[in-house]
Short mmCIF file of C-alpha atoms and ligand atoms in Angstrom, two decimals:
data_model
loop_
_atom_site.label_atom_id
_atom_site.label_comp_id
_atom_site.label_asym_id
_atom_site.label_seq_id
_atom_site.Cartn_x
_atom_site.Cartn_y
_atom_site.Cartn_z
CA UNK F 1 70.09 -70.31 8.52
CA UNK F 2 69.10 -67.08 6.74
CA UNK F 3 69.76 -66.65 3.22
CA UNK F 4 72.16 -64.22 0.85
CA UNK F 5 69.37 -61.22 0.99
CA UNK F 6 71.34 -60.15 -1.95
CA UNK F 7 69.15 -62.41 -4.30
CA UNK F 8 66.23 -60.72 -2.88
CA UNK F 9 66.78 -57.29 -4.55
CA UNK F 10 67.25 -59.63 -7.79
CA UNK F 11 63.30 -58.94 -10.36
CA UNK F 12 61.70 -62.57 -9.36
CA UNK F 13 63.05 -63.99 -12.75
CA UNK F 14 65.96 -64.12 -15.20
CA UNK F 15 65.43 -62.48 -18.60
CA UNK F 16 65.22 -65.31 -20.79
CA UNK F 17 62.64 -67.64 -17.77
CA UNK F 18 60.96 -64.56 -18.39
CA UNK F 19 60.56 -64.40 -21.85
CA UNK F 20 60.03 -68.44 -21.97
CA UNK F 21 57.24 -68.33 -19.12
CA UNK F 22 55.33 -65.69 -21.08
CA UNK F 23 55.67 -67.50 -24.49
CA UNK F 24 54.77 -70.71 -22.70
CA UNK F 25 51.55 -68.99 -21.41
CA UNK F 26 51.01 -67.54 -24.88
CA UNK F 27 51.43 -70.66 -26.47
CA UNK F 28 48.87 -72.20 -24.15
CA UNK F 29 45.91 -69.97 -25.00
CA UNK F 30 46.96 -70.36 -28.47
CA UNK F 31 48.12 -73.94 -29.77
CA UNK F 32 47.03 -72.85 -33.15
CA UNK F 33 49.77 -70.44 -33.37
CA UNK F 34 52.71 -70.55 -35.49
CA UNK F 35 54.77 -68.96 -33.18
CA UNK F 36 58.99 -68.57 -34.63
CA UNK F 37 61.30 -67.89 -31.92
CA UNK F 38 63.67 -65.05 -32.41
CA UNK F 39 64.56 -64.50 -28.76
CA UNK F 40 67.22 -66.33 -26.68
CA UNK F 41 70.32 -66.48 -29.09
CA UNK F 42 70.29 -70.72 -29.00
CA UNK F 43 70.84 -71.69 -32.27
CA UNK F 44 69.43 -74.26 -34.81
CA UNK F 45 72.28 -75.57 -36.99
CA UNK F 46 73.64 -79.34 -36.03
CA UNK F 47 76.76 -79.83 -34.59
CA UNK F 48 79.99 -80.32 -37.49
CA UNK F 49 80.42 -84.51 -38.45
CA UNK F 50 83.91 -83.70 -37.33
CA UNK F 51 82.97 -82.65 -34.12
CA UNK F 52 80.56 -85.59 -33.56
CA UNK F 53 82.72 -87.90 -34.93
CA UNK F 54 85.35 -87.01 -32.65
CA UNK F 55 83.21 -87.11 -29.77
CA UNK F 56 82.19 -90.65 -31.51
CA UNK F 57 85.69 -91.80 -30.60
CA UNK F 58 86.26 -90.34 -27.29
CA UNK F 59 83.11 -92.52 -26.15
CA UNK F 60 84.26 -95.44 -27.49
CA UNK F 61 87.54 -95.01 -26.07
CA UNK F 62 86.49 -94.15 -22.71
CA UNK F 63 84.64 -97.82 -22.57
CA UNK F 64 88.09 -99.35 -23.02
CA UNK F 65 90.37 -100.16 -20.33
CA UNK F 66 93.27 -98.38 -21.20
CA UNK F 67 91.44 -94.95 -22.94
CA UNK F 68 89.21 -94.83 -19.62
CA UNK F 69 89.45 -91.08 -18.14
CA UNK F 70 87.91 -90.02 -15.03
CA UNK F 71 88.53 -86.40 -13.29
CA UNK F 72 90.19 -84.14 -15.78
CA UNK F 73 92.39 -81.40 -14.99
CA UNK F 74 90.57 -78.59 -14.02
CA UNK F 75 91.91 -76.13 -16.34
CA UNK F 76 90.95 -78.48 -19.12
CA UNK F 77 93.13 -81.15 -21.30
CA UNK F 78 96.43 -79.57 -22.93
CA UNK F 79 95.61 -81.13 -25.71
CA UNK F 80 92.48 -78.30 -26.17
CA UNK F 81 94.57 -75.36 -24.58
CA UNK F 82 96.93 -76.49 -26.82
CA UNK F 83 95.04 -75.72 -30.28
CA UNK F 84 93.32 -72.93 -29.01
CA UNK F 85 96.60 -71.16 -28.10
CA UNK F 86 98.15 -71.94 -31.10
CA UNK F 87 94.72 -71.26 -33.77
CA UNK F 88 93.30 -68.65 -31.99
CA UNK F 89 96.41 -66.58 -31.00
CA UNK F 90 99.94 -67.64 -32.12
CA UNK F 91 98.38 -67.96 -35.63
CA UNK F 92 96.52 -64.59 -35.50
CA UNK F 93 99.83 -63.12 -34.10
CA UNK F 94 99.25 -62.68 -30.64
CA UNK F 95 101.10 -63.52 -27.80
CA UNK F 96 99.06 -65.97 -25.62
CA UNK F 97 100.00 -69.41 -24.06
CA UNK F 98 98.22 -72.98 -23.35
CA UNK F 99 99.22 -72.25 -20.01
CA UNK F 100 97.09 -69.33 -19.78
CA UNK F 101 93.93 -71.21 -21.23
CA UNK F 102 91.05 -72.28 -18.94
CA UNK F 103 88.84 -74.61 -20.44
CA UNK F 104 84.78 -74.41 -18.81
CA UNK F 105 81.39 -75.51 -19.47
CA UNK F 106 80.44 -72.80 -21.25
CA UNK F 107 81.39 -68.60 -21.21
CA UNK F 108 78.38 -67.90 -18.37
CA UNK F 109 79.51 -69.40 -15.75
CA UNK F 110 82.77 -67.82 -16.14
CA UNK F 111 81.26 -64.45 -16.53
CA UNK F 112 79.66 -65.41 -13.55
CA UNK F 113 82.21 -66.74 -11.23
CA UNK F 114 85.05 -64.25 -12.21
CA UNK F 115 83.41 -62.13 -9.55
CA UNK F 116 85.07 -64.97 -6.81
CA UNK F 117 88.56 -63.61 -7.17
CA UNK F 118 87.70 -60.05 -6.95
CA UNK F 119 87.41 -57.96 -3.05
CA UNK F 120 83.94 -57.52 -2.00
CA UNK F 121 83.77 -53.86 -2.17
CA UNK F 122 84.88 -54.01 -6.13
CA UNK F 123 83.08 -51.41 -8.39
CA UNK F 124 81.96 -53.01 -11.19
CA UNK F 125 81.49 -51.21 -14.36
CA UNK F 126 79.00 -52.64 -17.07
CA UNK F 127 77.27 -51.15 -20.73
CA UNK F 128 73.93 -50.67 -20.61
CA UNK F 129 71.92 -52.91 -22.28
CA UNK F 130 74.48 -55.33 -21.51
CA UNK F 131 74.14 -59.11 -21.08
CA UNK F 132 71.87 -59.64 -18.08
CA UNK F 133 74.37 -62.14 -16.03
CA UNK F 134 76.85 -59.25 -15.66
CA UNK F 135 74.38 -57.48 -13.36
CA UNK F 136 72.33 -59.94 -11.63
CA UNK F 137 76.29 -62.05 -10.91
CA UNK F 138 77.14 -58.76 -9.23
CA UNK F 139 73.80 -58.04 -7.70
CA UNK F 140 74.30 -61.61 -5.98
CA UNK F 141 77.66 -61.15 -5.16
CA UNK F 142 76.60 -58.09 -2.81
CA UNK F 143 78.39 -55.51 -4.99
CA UNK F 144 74.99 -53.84 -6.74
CA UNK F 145 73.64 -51.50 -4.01
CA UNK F 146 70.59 -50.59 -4.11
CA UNK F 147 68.32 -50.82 -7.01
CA UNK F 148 66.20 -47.25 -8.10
CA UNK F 149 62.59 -47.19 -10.02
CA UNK F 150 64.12 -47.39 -13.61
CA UNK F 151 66.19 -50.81 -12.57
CA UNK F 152 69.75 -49.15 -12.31
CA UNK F 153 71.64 -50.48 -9.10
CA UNK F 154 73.27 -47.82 -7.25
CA UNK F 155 76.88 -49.24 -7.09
CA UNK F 156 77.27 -50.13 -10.76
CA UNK F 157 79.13 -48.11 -13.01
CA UNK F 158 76.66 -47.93 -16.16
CA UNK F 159 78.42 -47.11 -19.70
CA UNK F 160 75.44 -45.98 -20.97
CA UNK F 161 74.70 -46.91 -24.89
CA UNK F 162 71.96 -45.50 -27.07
CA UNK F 163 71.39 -44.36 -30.67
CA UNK F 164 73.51 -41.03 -30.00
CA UNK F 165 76.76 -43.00 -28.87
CA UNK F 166 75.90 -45.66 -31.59
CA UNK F 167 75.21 -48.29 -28.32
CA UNK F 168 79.28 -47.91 -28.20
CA UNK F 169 80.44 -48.07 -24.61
CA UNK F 170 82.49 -44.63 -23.77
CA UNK F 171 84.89 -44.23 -21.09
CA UNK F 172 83.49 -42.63 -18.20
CA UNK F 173 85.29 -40.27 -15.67
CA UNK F 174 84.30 -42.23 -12.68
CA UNK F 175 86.61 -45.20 -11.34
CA UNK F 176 86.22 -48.79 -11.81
CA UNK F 177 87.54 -51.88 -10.65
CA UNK F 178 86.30 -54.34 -12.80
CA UNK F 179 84.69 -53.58 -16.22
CA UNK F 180 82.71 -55.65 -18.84
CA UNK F 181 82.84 -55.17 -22.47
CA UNK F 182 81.08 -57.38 -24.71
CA UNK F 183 81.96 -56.57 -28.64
CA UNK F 184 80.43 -57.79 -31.06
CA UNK F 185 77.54 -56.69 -28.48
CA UNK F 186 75.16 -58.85 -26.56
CA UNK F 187 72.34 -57.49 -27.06
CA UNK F 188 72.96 -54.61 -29.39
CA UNK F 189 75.33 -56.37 -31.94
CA UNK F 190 77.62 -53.29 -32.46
CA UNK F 191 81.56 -53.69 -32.44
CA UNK F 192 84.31 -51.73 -31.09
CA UNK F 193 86.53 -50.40 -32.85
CA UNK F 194 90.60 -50.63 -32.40
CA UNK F 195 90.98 -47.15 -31.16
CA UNK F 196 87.77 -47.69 -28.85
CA UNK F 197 89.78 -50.56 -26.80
CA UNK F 198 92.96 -48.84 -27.07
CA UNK F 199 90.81 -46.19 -24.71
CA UNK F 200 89.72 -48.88 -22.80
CA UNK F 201 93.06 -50.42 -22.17
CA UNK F 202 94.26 -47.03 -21.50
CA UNK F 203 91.60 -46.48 -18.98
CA UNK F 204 91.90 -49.71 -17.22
CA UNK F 205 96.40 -49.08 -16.97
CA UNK F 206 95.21 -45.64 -15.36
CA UNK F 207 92.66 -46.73 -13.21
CA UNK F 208 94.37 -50.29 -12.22
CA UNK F 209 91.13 -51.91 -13.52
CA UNK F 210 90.94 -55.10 -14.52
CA UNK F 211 88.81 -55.93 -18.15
CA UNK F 212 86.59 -58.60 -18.45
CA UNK F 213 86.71 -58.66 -22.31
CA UNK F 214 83.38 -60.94 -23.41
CA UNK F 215 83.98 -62.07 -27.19
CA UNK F 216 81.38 -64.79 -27.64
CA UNK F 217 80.76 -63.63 -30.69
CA UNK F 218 84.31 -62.74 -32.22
CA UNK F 219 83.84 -65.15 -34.74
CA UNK F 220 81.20 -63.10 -36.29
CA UNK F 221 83.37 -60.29 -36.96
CA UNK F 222 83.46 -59.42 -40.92
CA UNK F 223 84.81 -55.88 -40.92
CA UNK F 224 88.41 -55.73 -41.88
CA UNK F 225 90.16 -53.88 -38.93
CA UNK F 226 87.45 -54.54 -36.36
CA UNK F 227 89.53 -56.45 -33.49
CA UNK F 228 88.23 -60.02 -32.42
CA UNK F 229 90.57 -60.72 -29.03
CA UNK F 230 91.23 -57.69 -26.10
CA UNK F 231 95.04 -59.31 -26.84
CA UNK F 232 95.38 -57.39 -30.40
CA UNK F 233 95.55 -54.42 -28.44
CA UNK F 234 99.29 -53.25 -26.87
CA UNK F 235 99.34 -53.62 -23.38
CA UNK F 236 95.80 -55.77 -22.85
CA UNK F 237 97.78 -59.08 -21.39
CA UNK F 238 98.51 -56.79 -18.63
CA UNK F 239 94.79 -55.81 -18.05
CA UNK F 240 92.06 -58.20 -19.55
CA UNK F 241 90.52 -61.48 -19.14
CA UNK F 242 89.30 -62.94 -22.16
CA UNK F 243 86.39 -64.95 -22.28
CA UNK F 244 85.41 -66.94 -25.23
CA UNK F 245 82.30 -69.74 -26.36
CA UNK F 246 81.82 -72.50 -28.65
CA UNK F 247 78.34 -72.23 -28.10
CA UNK F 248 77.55 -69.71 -31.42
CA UNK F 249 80.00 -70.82 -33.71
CA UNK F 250 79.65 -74.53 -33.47
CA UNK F 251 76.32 -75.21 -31.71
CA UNK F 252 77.61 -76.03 -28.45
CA UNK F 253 74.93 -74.12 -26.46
CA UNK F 254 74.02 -77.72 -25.20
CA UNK F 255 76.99 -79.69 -25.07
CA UNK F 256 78.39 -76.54 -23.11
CA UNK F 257 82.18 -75.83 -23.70
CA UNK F 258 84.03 -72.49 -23.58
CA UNK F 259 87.45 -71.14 -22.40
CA UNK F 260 88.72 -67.95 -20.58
CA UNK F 261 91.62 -66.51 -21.20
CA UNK F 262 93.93 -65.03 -17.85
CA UNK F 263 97.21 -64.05 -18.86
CA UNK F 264 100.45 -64.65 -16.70
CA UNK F 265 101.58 -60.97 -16.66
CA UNK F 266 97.81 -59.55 -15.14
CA UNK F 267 98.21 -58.63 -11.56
CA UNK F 268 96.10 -57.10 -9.20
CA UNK F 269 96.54 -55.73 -5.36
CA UNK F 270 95.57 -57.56 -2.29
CA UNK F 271 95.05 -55.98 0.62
CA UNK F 272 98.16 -54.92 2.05
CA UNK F 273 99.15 -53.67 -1.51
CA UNK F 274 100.81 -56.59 -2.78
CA UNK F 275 100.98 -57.82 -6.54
CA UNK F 276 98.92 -61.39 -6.88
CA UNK F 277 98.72 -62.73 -9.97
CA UNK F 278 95.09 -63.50 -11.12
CA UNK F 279 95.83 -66.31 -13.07
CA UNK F 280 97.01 -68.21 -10.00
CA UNK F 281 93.96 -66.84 -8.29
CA UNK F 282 91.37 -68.17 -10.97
CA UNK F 283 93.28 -71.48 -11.02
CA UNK F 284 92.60 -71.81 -7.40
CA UNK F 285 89.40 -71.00 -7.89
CA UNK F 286 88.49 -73.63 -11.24
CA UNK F 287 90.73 -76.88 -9.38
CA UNK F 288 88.21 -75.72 -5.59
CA UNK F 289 85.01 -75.12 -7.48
CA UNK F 290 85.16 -76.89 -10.86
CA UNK F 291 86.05 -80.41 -11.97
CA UNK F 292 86.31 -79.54 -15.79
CA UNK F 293 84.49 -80.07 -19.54
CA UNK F 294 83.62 -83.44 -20.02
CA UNK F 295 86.31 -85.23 -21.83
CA UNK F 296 83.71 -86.17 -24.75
CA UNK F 297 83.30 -82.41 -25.23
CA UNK F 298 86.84 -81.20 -25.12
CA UNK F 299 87.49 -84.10 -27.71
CA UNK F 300 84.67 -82.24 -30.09
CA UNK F 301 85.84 -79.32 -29.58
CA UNK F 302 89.61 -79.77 -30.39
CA UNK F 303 88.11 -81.08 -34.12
CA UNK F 304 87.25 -77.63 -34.29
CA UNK F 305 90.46 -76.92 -34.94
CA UNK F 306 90.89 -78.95 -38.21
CA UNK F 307 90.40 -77.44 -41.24
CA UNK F 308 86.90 -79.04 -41.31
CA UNK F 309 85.77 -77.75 -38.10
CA UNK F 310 87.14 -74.00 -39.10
CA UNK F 311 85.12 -74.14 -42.37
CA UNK F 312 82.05 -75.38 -39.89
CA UNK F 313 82.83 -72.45 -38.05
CA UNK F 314 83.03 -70.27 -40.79
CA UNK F 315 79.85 -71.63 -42.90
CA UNK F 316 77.37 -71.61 -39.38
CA UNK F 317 78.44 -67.57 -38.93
CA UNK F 318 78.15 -67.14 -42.83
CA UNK F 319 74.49 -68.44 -42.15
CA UNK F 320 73.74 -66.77 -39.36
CA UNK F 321 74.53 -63.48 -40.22
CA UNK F 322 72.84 -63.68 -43.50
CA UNK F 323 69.50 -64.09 -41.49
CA UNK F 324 70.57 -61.06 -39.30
CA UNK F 325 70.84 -59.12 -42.73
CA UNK F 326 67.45 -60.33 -43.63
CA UNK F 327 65.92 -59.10 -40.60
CA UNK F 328 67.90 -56.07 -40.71
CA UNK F 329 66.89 -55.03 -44.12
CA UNK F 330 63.49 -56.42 -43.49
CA UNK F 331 62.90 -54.56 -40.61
CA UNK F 332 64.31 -51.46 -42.07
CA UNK F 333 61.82 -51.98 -44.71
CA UNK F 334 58.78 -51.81 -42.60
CA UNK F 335 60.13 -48.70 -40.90
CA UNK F 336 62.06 -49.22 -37.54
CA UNK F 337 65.43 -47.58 -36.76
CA UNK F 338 68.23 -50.46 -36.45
CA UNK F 339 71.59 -51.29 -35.24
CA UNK F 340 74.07 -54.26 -35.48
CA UNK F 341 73.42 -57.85 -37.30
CA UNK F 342 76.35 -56.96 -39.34
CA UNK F 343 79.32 -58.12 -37.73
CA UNK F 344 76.67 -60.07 -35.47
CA UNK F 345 73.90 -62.00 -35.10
CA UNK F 346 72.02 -60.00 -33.10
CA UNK F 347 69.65 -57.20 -34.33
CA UNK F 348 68.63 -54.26 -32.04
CA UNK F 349 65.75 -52.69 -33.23
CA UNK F 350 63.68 -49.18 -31.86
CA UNK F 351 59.61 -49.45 -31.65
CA UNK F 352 58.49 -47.07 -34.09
CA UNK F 353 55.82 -45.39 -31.99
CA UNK F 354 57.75 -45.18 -28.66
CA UNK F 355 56.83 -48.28 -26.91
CA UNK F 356 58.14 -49.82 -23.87
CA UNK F 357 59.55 -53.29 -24.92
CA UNK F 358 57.21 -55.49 -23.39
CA UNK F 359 54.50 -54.18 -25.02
CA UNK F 360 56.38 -54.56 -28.45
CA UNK F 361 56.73 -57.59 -27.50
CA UNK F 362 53.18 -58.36 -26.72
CA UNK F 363 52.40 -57.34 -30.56
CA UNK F 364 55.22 -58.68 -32.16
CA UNK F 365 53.73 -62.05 -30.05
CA UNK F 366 50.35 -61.37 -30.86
CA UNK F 367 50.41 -59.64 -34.19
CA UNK F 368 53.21 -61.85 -35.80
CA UNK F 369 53.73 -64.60 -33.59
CA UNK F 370 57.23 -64.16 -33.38
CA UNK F 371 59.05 -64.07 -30.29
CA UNK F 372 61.44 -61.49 -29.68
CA UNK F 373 63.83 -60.12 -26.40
CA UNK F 374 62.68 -57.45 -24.99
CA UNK F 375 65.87 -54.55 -25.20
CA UNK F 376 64.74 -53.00 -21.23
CA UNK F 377 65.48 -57.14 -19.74
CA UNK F 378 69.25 -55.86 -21.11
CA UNK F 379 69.06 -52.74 -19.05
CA UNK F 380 67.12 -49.23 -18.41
CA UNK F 381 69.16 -48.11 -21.54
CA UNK F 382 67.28 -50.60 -23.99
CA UNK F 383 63.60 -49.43 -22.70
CA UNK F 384 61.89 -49.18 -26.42
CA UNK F 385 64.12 -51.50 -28.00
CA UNK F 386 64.01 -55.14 -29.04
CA UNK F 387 66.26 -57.44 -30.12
CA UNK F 388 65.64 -60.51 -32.32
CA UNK F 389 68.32 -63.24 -33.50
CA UNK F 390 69.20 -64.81 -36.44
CA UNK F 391 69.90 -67.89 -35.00
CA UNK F 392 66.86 -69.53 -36.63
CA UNK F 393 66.98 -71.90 -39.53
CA UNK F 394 66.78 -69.26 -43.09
CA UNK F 395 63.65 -71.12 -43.50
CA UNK F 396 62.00 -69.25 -40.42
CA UNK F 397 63.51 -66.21 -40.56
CA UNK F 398 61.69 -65.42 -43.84
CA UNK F 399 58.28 -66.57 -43.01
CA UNK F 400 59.03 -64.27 -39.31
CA UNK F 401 59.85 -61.67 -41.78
CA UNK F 402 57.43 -62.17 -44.47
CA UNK F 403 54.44 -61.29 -41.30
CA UNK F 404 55.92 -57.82 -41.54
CA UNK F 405 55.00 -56.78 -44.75
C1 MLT R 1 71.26 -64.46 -25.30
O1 MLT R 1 70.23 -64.74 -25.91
O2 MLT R 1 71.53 -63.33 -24.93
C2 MLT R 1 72.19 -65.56 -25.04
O3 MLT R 1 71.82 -66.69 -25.71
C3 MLT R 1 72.20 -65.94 -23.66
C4 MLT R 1 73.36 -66.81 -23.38
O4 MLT R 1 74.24 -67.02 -24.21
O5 MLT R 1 73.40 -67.27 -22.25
#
């Protein structure tokens, strides 16, 4: 048996085992320090009582005889699609159907196993920094090339983003097949604007490119005009996947629950030139690969949908993005250049004397004790950069802070 060499060009570890295997060694030499983590975006407020109450009665009813469920349906219980179609869409005025819903455990894996339904020889465009599964998924899929001294894979498309562009993704002139946008931005926590996706959407009717439109953070959004779903855009059902999480809104990170969006009207070519629609293809795909969210979970999550679990919703992002406005300022204060954790909970921040990020992260480890991402793990683009998170209790966030001064 010989293995997918693919995985082989992969760096040994994933960002974030990274990051945690050099805190963990950090942390060993030093169990006197008070180290705050500001790194992976998990975050630290409990789930809403109308979630767990919900998910309260979906275990007691699955140990009756008659409220017993076993194997869901793949693409997750109408009931969920159901709200989701109607409170995230039909109420926000756009056009998009249960049917068209794909419930999962969680927007990662469907980042990751989009890349199923697409032909091998794809060209996959991505921003850089970008979210790291976007290019290790493609690197293992066999559709990265070859992988040059500064990291950069040799059939990627990179959309580079730095302080010039504002870390905005541009169009390029080269083709893609597939591209990635993430807005509000993982890691950079900028937003694109309406007449930056009607480019995109433009773009991806021109090129017959498919959009894999990552809004994980949508909910985050507080600038009027600043679109949350691909779908406010004219002409996007025809183009873009949509691919949505509970996890930062409502603190599902680990009870794992999001949803992708694959309209009916987005077609792509097969081989011999045909139209195939790709929401038939990814519905082959989930009922072959995937058995579903737990029914407990999908339960919790449709109590999202109430007007207790909106104002949940609403008060966790309030929260959150008031610590990204505390690190912003703070950071500010003590002299680095910064972008995002305004419409986001992510804060991208420059070293002040031209660091590489690891080594800023060594001191901010060292120095402050707090833990931060390093922006070059997000791509050759964020070299010098870090990012931190205010997905920490407020409590934290000002003693991390306070260590600056
Ligand atoms: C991040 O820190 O970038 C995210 O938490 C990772 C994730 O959502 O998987």
């Amino acid at each position: 048996m010989k293995i997918n060499d693919n995985f082989e060009k992969l760096p040994e570890s994933y960002l974030f085992s990274e990051v945690a295997r050099r805190l963990a060694e950090y942390r060993g030499g030093h169990p006197e320090a008070d180290v705050i983590r500001m790194d992976i975006g998990d975050v630290t407020l409990p789930i809403a009582p109308c979630v767990t109450e919900a998910m309260h009665r979906a275990v007691d009813e699955v140990g009756t005889a008659v409220g017993f469920h076993g194997y869901g349906p793949e693409q997750g219980y109408g009931f969920l699609r159901e709200a989701i179609a109607e409170e995230d869409y039909k109420k926000r005025g756009i056009d998009i159907g249960a049917d068209e819903i794909f419930i999962s455990d969680g927007a990662k894996s469907d980042l990751g196993n989009l890349g199923d339904i697409f032909s091998q020889d794809s060209i996959i465009a991505v921003a850089d920094p970008g979210y790291p599964v976007y290019v290790d998924t493609t690197v293992m899929a066999g559709r990265g090339g070859e992988r040059d001294a500064s990291g950069k894979w040799s059939k990627i498309v990179y959309l580079e983003c730095n302080a010039a562009n504002g870390f905005r993704p541009e169009v390029p002139t080269e083709h893609a097949d597939v591209v990635i946008l993430c807005s509000p931005s993982n890691p950079t926590g900028t937003v694109l604007s309406r007449e930056e996706l009607e480019k995109w959407v433009e773009y991806a009717i021109r090129e017959k490119a498919i959009i894999i439109y990552d809004s994980a953070y949508e909910a985050y959004v507080r600038t009027p005009g600043i679109p949350r779903s691909i779908y406010e855009i004219d002409g996007a059902r025809n183009v873009a996947v949509e691919v949505r999480s509970f996890s930062k809104t409502a603190g599902f990170t680990g009870l794992r629950c999001g949803y992708t969006v694959v309209p009916a009207s987005l077609m792509a070519t097969d081989g011999k030139g045909s139209d195939v629609s790709l929401r038939k293809l990814w519905n082959r795909r989930q009922s072959t690969k995937f058995n579903g969210a737990s029914y407990i979970v999908q339960r919790g999550a449709e109590a999202l949908y109430t007007p207790e679990g909106q104002e949940s919703i609403r008060n966790n992002t309030d929260y959150y993005l008031e610590n990204a406005k505390i690190i912003r300022d703070s950071m500010k204060k003590a002299g680095f250049t910064v972008f995002g954790g305004s419409d986001s909970p992510y804060v991208w921040i420059k070293g002040r004397n031209g660091e590489d990020s690891w080594s800023l992260f060594k001191e901010m480890l060292e120095k402050y004790h707090i833990s931060c991402t390093p922006g070059s793990g997000f791509g050759a683009e964020g070299e010098g950069y870090i990012r931190l998170t205010g997905f920490n209790s407020r409590e934290n966030t000002l003693k991390a802070m306070s260590r600056l001064k």
